[in-house]
Short mmCIF file of C-alpha atoms in Angstrom, two decimals:
data_model
loop_
_atom_site.label_atom_id
_atom_site.label_comp_id
_atom_site.label_asym_id
_atom_site.label_seq_id
_atom_site.Cartn_x
_atom_site.Cartn_y
_atom_site.Cartn_z
CA MET A 1477 -14.78 20.46 10.29
CA ASN A 1478 -15.27 17.05 11.91
CA GLU A 1479 -14.14 13.80 10.27
CA ILE A 1480 -17.60 12.59 9.26
CA ASN A 1481 -18.47 15.84 7.47
CA ARG A 1482 -15.11 15.83 5.68
CA VAL A 1483 -15.68 12.25 4.49
CA ASN A 1484 -19.21 13.08 3.37
CA ILE A 1485 -17.91 16.00 1.28
CA HIS A 1486 -15.35 13.67 -0.27
CA ASP A 1487 -17.95 11.00 -1.02
CA LYS A 1488 -20.44 13.49 -2.49
CA SER A 1489 -17.78 15.12 -4.67
CA TYR A 1490 -16.71 11.75 -6.04
CA LYS A 1491 -20.31 10.75 -6.55
CA ASP A 1492 -20.97 13.91 -8.55
CA LEU A 1493 -17.83 13.27 -10.58
CA PHE A 1494 -18.50 9.65 -11.50
CA SER A 1495 -22.20 10.20 -12.02
CA ASN A 1496 -21.05 11.55 -15.37
CA LYS A 1497 -21.18 8.59 -17.77
CA GLU A 1498 -18.03 9.51 -19.69
CA THR A 1499 -16.00 9.83 -16.49
CA PHE A 1500 -17.33 6.54 -15.12
CA LEU A 1501 -16.57 4.80 -18.41
CA ASN A 1502 -13.04 6.19 -18.33
CA LEU A 1503 -12.57 4.87 -14.79
CA ILE A 1504 -13.69 1.36 -15.71
CA GLN A 1505 -11.71 1.10 -18.93
CA SER A 1506 -8.56 2.56 -17.35
CA PHE A 1507 -8.45 0.89 -13.94
CA VAL A 1508 -10.52 -2.32 -14.05
CA SER A 1509 -8.56 -5.18 -15.59
CA ASN A 1510 -11.45 -7.11 -17.12
CA THR A 1511 -12.28 -7.51 -20.79
CA TRP A 1512 -15.96 -6.74 -20.24
CA GLY A 1513 -15.05 -3.09 -19.72
CA ASN A 1514 -14.34 -2.76 -23.43
CA LYS A 1515 -17.94 -3.71 -24.21
CA LEU A 1516 -19.28 -0.73 -22.31
CA THR A 1517 -20.19 2.42 -24.20
CA LYS A 1518 -21.68 5.73 -23.18
CA ASP A 1519 -24.85 4.83 -25.07
CA ASN A 1520 -25.55 1.59 -23.19
CA LEU A 1521 -24.89 3.01 -19.72
CA VAL A 1522 -27.75 4.32 -17.60
CA LEU A 1523 -27.22 5.99 -14.23
CA VAL A 1524 -29.61 4.55 -11.63
CA ASN A 1525 -30.85 7.45 -9.54
CA LYS A 1526 -31.07 5.51 -6.30
CA SER A 1527 -28.80 4.69 -3.36
CA TYR A 1528 -28.77 1.29 -1.69
CA ILE A 1529 -26.69 2.30 1.32
CA LEU A 1530 -28.16 0.88 4.52
CA SER A 1531 -29.18 3.33 7.24
CA ASP A 1532 -26.32 2.18 9.50
CA TYR A 1533 -23.79 3.48 6.97
CA GLU A 1534 -25.46 6.48 5.36
CA GLU A 1535 -23.29 8.92 7.36
CA GLN A 1536 -20.07 7.16 6.35
CA GLU A 1537 -20.22 6.33 2.67
CA SER A 1538 -22.07 6.70 -0.61
CA ASP A 1539 -22.59 4.66 -3.74
CA ILE A 1540 -23.09 4.96 -7.48
CA VAL A 1541 -25.17 2.50 -9.51
CA TYR A 1542 -25.13 2.08 -13.27
CA LYS A 1543 -27.13 -0.26 -15.48
CA ALA A 1544 -25.96 -1.50 -18.87
CA ASN A 1545 -27.22 -3.91 -21.50
CA PHE A 1546 -24.99 -6.88 -22.33
CA ASP A 1547 -26.21 -9.09 -25.17
CA GLY A 1548 -29.84 -8.24 -24.43
CA ASN A 1549 -29.55 -8.65 -20.65
CA ASP A 1550 -29.27 -6.04 -17.92
CA VAL A 1551 -26.16 -5.86 -15.76
CA PHE A 1552 -25.64 -3.54 -12.80
CA PHE A 1553 -22.38 -1.93 -11.70
CA TYR A 1554 -22.41 -1.12 -8.01
CA VAL A 1555 -19.64 1.29 -6.97
CA LEU A 1556 -19.03 1.84 -3.26
CA LEU A 1557 -17.03 4.95 -2.38
CA GLU A 1558 -14.88 3.92 0.58
CA PHE A 1559 -13.12 6.95 2.00
CA GLN A 1560 -12.81 5.99 5.66
CA SER A 1561 -9.61 6.30 7.69
CA SER A 1562 -9.48 2.58 8.50
CA VAL A 1563 -9.91 -0.68 6.58
CA ASP A 1564 -13.36 -2.22 7.02
CA PHE A 1565 -13.02 -6.01 7.20
CA ARG A 1566 -16.79 -6.36 6.75
CA MET A 1567 -16.59 -5.16 3.15
CA PRO A 1568 -17.67 -8.43 1.41
CA ILE A 1569 -20.65 -8.73 3.77
CA ARG A 1570 -21.67 -5.11 3.25
CA LEU A 1571 -21.48 -5.51 -0.51
CA LEU A 1572 -23.58 -8.67 -0.31
CA LEU A 1573 -26.30 -6.76 1.56
CA TYR A 1574 -26.29 -3.97 -1.04
CA MET A 1575 -26.45 -6.45 -3.91
CA ILE A 1576 -29.38 -8.22 -2.28
CA GLU A 1577 -31.16 -4.87 -1.94
CA ILE A 1578 -30.77 -4.31 -5.69
CA TRP A 1579 -32.16 -7.77 -6.48
CA ARG A 1580 -35.02 -7.27 -4.01
CA ASP A 1581 -35.85 -4.00 -5.71
CA ILE A 1582 -35.90 -5.73 -9.10
CA LEU A 1583 -38.10 -8.58 -7.85
CA ARG A 1584 -40.57 -6.15 -6.30
CA ASN A 1585 -41.00 -4.62 -9.74
CA THR A 1586 -41.23 -7.92 -11.63
CA GLU A 1587 -44.59 -9.46 -12.41
CA LEU A 1588 -45.15 -12.84 -10.75
CA LYS A 1589 -45.83 -14.45 -14.12
CA GLU A 1590 -42.45 -13.31 -15.41
CA PHE A 1591 -40.68 -14.32 -12.19
CA LYS A 1592 -42.04 -17.89 -12.37
CA ARG A 1593 -40.84 -18.50 -15.90
CA LYS A 1594 -38.08 -21.04 -16.39
CA THR A 1595 -36.15 -18.49 -18.43
CA PHE A 1596 -36.19 -15.82 -15.71
CA ARG A 1597 -32.74 -14.66 -14.68
CA LEU A 1598 -31.57 -12.16 -12.09
CA PRO A 1599 -29.31 -9.51 -13.60
CA SER A 1600 -25.58 -9.69 -12.93
CA ILE A 1601 -24.24 -7.22 -10.38
CA VAL A 1602 -20.57 -6.24 -10.52
CA PRO A 1603 -19.42 -4.80 -7.16
CA ILE A 1604 -16.61 -2.23 -7.30
CA VAL A 1605 -14.87 -0.54 -4.36
CA LEU A 1606 -13.06 2.78 -4.86
CA TYR A 1607 -10.66 3.38 -1.94
CA ASN A 1608 -8.39 6.33 -1.16
CA GLY A 1609 -7.25 5.48 2.38
CA LYS A 1610 -3.62 5.66 3.48
CA LYS A 1611 -3.60 2.18 5.03
CA LYS A 1612 -2.94 -0.89 2.91
CA TRP A 1613 -6.19 -2.68 2.12
CA THR A 1614 -6.12 -6.02 3.95
CA ALA A 1615 -9.83 -6.87 3.95
CA ALA A 1616 -10.97 -10.00 2.10
CA LYS A 1617 -11.90 -9.42 -1.53
CA GLU A 1618 -14.06 -12.53 -1.83
CA LEU A 1619 -17.18 -13.33 0.18
CA LYS A 1620 -16.11 -16.93 0.85
CA HIS A 1621 -13.11 -15.67 2.82
CA VAL A 1622 -15.42 -14.30 5.52
CA ILE A 1623 -17.54 -17.47 5.67
CA SER A 1624 -16.40 -20.22 8.03
CA ASN A 1625 -15.61 -23.65 6.54
CA SER A 1626 -15.86 -22.31 2.99
CA ASP A 1627 -12.82 -24.42 2.05
CA VAL A 1628 -14.71 -27.55 3.15
CA PHE A 1629 -17.95 -26.89 1.30
CA GLY A 1630 -16.43 -25.35 -1.85
CA ASP A 1631 -18.99 -24.56 -4.53
CA ASN A 1632 -21.86 -25.06 -2.09
CA ILE A 1633 -20.92 -21.73 -0.53
CA LEU A 1634 -22.14 -18.42 -1.95
CA ASN A 1635 -19.23 -16.38 -3.30
CA PHE A 1636 -18.28 -13.32 -5.35
CA LYS A 1637 -15.18 -11.18 -5.79
CA TYR A 1638 -15.34 -7.40 -5.94
CA GLU A 1639 -13.23 -5.17 -8.15
CA PHE A 1640 -10.93 -3.04 -6.02
CA ILE A 1641 -9.44 0.30 -7.09
CA ASP A 1642 -6.87 1.67 -4.63
CA ILE A 1643 -6.12 5.29 -5.54
CA ASN A 1644 -2.88 5.46 -3.54
CA SER A 1645 -1.45 2.24 -5.00
CA TYR A 1646 -0.62 3.71 -8.41
CA GLU A 1647 2.80 5.12 -9.21
CA LYS A 1648 2.98 8.74 -10.29
CA GLU A 1649 4.51 7.91 -13.68
CA GLU A 1650 1.86 5.29 -14.41
CA LEU A 1651 -0.86 7.88 -13.87
CA TYR A 1652 1.00 10.50 -15.93
CA ASN A 1653 1.25 8.06 -18.83
CA LYS A 1654 -2.51 7.49 -18.95
CA GLN A 1655 -3.23 11.22 -19.30
CA ASN A 1656 -6.98 10.93 -18.81
CA ILE A 1657 -9.60 12.30 -16.43
CA SER A 1658 -9.42 9.37 -13.99
CA SER A 1659 -5.63 9.41 -13.74
CA ALA A 1660 -5.76 13.20 -13.19
CA ILE A 1661 -8.20 12.68 -10.32
CA PHE A 1662 -6.01 9.99 -8.76
CA LEU A 1663 -2.86 12.11 -9.10
CA LEU A 1664 -4.48 14.94 -7.17
CA ASP A 1665 -6.18 12.78 -4.55
CA GLN A 1666 -3.20 10.68 -3.53
CA ASN A 1667 -1.53 11.14 -0.15
CA ILE A 1668 0.73 14.05 -1.11
CA ASN A 1669 1.68 17.41 0.36
CA ARG A 1670 0.37 20.73 -0.96
CA ILE A 1671 3.54 21.60 -2.87
CA GLU A 1672 3.42 18.30 -4.76
CA PHE A 1673 -0.31 18.84 -5.32
CA TYR A 1674 0.25 22.15 -7.12
CA ASN A 1675 3.14 20.70 -9.14
CA ARG A 1676 0.89 17.88 -10.32
CA LEU A 1677 -1.98 20.26 -11.04
CA LYS A 1678 0.38 22.37 -13.16
CA ASP A 1679 1.47 19.27 -15.12
CA ILE A 1680 -2.15 18.23 -15.68
CA ILE A 1681 -3.31 21.66 -16.87
CA ILE A 1682 -0.35 22.05 -19.21
CA GLY A 1683 0.44 18.47 -20.24
CA PHE A 1684 -2.80 16.46 -20.26
CA ASN A 1685 -3.76 17.48 -23.80
CA ASN A 1686 -6.28 14.65 -24.13
CA LEU A 1687 -8.61 16.22 -21.57
CA SER A 1688 -11.64 17.87 -23.13
CA ILE A 1689 -12.94 21.25 -22.00
CA GLU A 1690 -15.85 19.46 -20.34
CA GLU A 1691 -13.49 17.11 -18.46
CA LYS A 1692 -11.43 20.03 -17.22
CA MET A 1693 -14.63 21.67 -15.98
CA HIS A 1694 -15.56 18.47 -14.12
CA LEU A 1695 -12.08 18.34 -12.61
CA LYS A 1696 -12.26 21.96 -11.48
CA HIS A 1697 -15.72 21.50 -9.97
CA TRP A 1698 -14.51 18.42 -8.08
CA LEU A 1699 -11.45 20.22 -6.67
CA VAL A 1700 -13.40 23.28 -5.57
CA ASN A 1701 -15.86 21.11 -3.67
CA ILE A 1702 -13.53 18.49 -2.24
CA ASN A 1703 -11.00 20.80 -0.57
CA THR A 1704 -12.40 23.08 2.11
CA GLU A 1705 -9.65 23.97 4.59
CA GLU A 1706 -6.76 25.69 2.79
CA ASN A 1707 -6.92 29.47 2.68
CA ASN A 1708 -7.61 30.86 -0.82
CA PHE A 1709 -7.71 27.32 -2.24
CA LYS A 1710 -10.90 27.81 -4.25
CA ASP A 1711 -9.67 31.11 -5.66
CA ASN A 1712 -6.34 29.52 -6.60
CA ILE A 1713 -8.08 26.67 -8.41
CA GLU A 1714 -10.38 29.01 -10.33
CA LYS A 1715 -7.46 31.21 -11.42
CA ILE A 1716 -5.24 28.29 -12.45
CA PHE A 1717 -7.93 26.66 -14.58
CA ASN A 1718 -8.75 29.96 -16.29
CA ALA A 1719 -5.13 30.94 -16.98
CA ASP A 1720 -2.95 30.45 -20.05
CA ARG A 1721 0.18 28.28 -19.98
CA GLN A 1722 2.61 30.93 -18.76
CA GLU A 1723 0.21 32.21 -16.12
CA VAL A 1724 -0.25 28.66 -14.83
CA LEU A 1725 3.53 28.28 -14.51
CA ASN A 1726 3.83 31.61 -12.70
CA MET A 1727 0.91 31.04 -10.32
CA THR A 1728 1.86 27.49 -9.30
CA SER A 1729 5.47 28.58 -8.85
CA ASN A 1730 4.44 31.47 -6.59
CA ILE A 1731 2.08 29.27 -4.57
CA SER A 1732 4.78 26.63 -4.10
CA LYS A 1733 7.28 29.27 -2.99
CA GLY A 1734 4.78 30.58 -0.48
CA LEU A 1735 4.18 27.09 0.91
CA GLU A 1736 7.93 26.49 1.11
CA LYS A 1737 8.34 29.74 3.05
CA LEU A 1738 5.62 28.73 5.50
CA LYS A 1739 7.31 25.38 5.92
CA GLU A 1740 10.65 27.02 6.62
CA ASP A 1741 9.03 29.26 9.19
CA GLY A 1742 7.65 26.20 10.92
CA LYS A 1743 4.05 27.33 10.58
CA ILE A 1744 2.84 24.28 8.68
CA GLU A 1745 4.63 21.88 11.03
CA GLY A 1746 3.26 23.71 14.04
CA LYS A 1747 -0.30 23.53 12.77
CA ILE A 1748 0.03 19.83 11.93
CA GLU A 1749 1.57 19.02 15.31
CA GLY A 1750 -1.16 20.99 17.04
CA LYS A 1751 -3.85 19.18 15.08
CA ILE A 1752 -2.39 15.75 15.91
CA GLN A 1753 -1.93 16.70 19.56
CA GLY A 1754 -5.54 17.85 19.74
CA LYS A 1755 -6.81 14.56 18.31
CA THR A 1756 -4.62 12.62 20.74
CA GLU A 1757 -5.90 14.54 23.76
CA ILE A 1758 -9.52 14.05 22.72
CA LEU A 1759 -8.95 10.30 22.23
CA ILE A 1760 -7.35 9.97 25.67
CA LYS A 1761 -10.35 11.75 27.24
CA LEU A 1762 -12.81 9.49 25.42
CA LEU A 1763 -10.96 6.32 26.42
CA SER A 1764 -10.62 7.52 30.02
CA LYS A 1765 -14.36 8.14 30.14
CA LYS A 1766 -15.14 4.78 28.53
CA PHE A 1767 -12.95 2.77 30.92
CA LYS A 1768 -13.31 5.10 33.95
CA SER A 1769 -9.52 5.52 33.98
CA LEU A 1770 -6.56 4.88 31.71
CA PRO A 1771 -3.16 3.58 32.96
CA ASP A 1772 -0.26 6.00 32.52
CA GLU A 1773 1.63 3.52 30.33
CA TYR A 1774 -1.29 3.45 27.88
CA ILE A 1775 -1.50 7.24 27.86
CA GLU A 1776 2.21 7.51 27.02
CA LYS A 1777 1.91 4.94 24.25
CA ILE A 1778 -1.10 6.72 22.74
CA LYS A 1779 0.78 10.03 22.79
CA SER A 1780 3.55 8.45 20.71
CA LEU A 1781 1.22 7.06 18.02
CA PRO A 1782 1.07 8.59 14.51
CA GLU A 1783 -2.06 10.41 13.35
CA ASN A 1784 -3.44 7.54 11.25
CA ILE A 1785 -3.35 5.13 14.21
CA ILE A 1786 -5.02 7.74 16.45
CA GLU A 1787 -7.80 8.01 13.84
CA ASN A 1788 -8.10 4.20 13.64
CA ILE A 1789 -8.60 3.91 17.40
CA ALA A 1790 -11.18 6.71 17.34
CA THR A 1791 -13.04 4.96 14.51
CA ASP A 1792 -13.01 1.61 16.35
CA ILE A 1793 -13.72 2.99 19.83
CA PHE A 1794 -17.19 1.45 20.10
CA ASP A 1795 -15.76 -1.98 19.21
CA ILE A 1796 -13.01 -1.80 21.85
CA ASP A 1797 -14.36 -3.74 24.83
CA THR A 1798 -11.38 -3.80 27.20
CA ILE A 1799 -8.30 -1.69 27.82
CA GLU A 1800 -6.20 -4.67 26.73
CA ASP A 1801 -7.80 -4.44 23.27
CA LEU A 1802 -5.77 -1.27 22.74
CA LYS A 1803 -2.54 -3.28 22.63
CA LYS A 1804 -3.13 -4.29 19.01
CA TYR A 1805 -2.70 -0.63 17.99
CA PHE A 1806 0.66 -0.20 19.77
#
């Protein structure tokens, strides 16, 4: 499966998950550190069945939009699912474009008489980015930080700050202590190996007593759809979720032992090394074709790069204008 399809599956699975109002509410109240989250209830949340993703990005990301009523006024929550392999430094600009699209949509459906009233107000839009990448997020979180001379013109410059939820930034114990649907999702979607994944899944099934039957069903559905490459993975998930406590312990123990055995035999390492080597060879061919030829020293440096840097170069390849531009990745 190519990278774009894998990301799309991830985005769609998350979108399905957080399109459930209770799950979205849990996310906001658990991981957004603002007091307004406590004012939200399931009854005043409405899922907006529309995407505002621009055509340039529709193959790379997806979004979720909710509308709520605060003190008689509408407010929109715009959630961008950012599951790319590299940090996008254009994030504040992209969010601005999406927010403008929402306001344009509202104005198109507002009568001119209403629009011209002194009391007319645009609804608030709260931008939220949900990120599960391995790299530390270093993109600006305020619009003014990507506008030149914003420090000179101060309040005359348009600005907003987006809420940022970094799935991999949370400690395991912190997520265990929350014991809710969002923390369970984060625990299973962090950058962990398969053995740790099954250990965490076991702990969630047995120990997260606050999860409702419906939430466990949502969690199972998400897992079955988000993971597509491991042999027997879907069957394992179905069996684990349908088992009693002792069966869960037995099954996860047996799966972990099997994974350990594969690791000892070198099969997992061999597959991983082969996968990385394949990506590296493809990248070298693409760069050689782009620049007609590639110096041997660059080829050797690329071969020594870790997988995440290889993926970053592949993602940025159309923005790399000269061979010298590759130096920033070494």
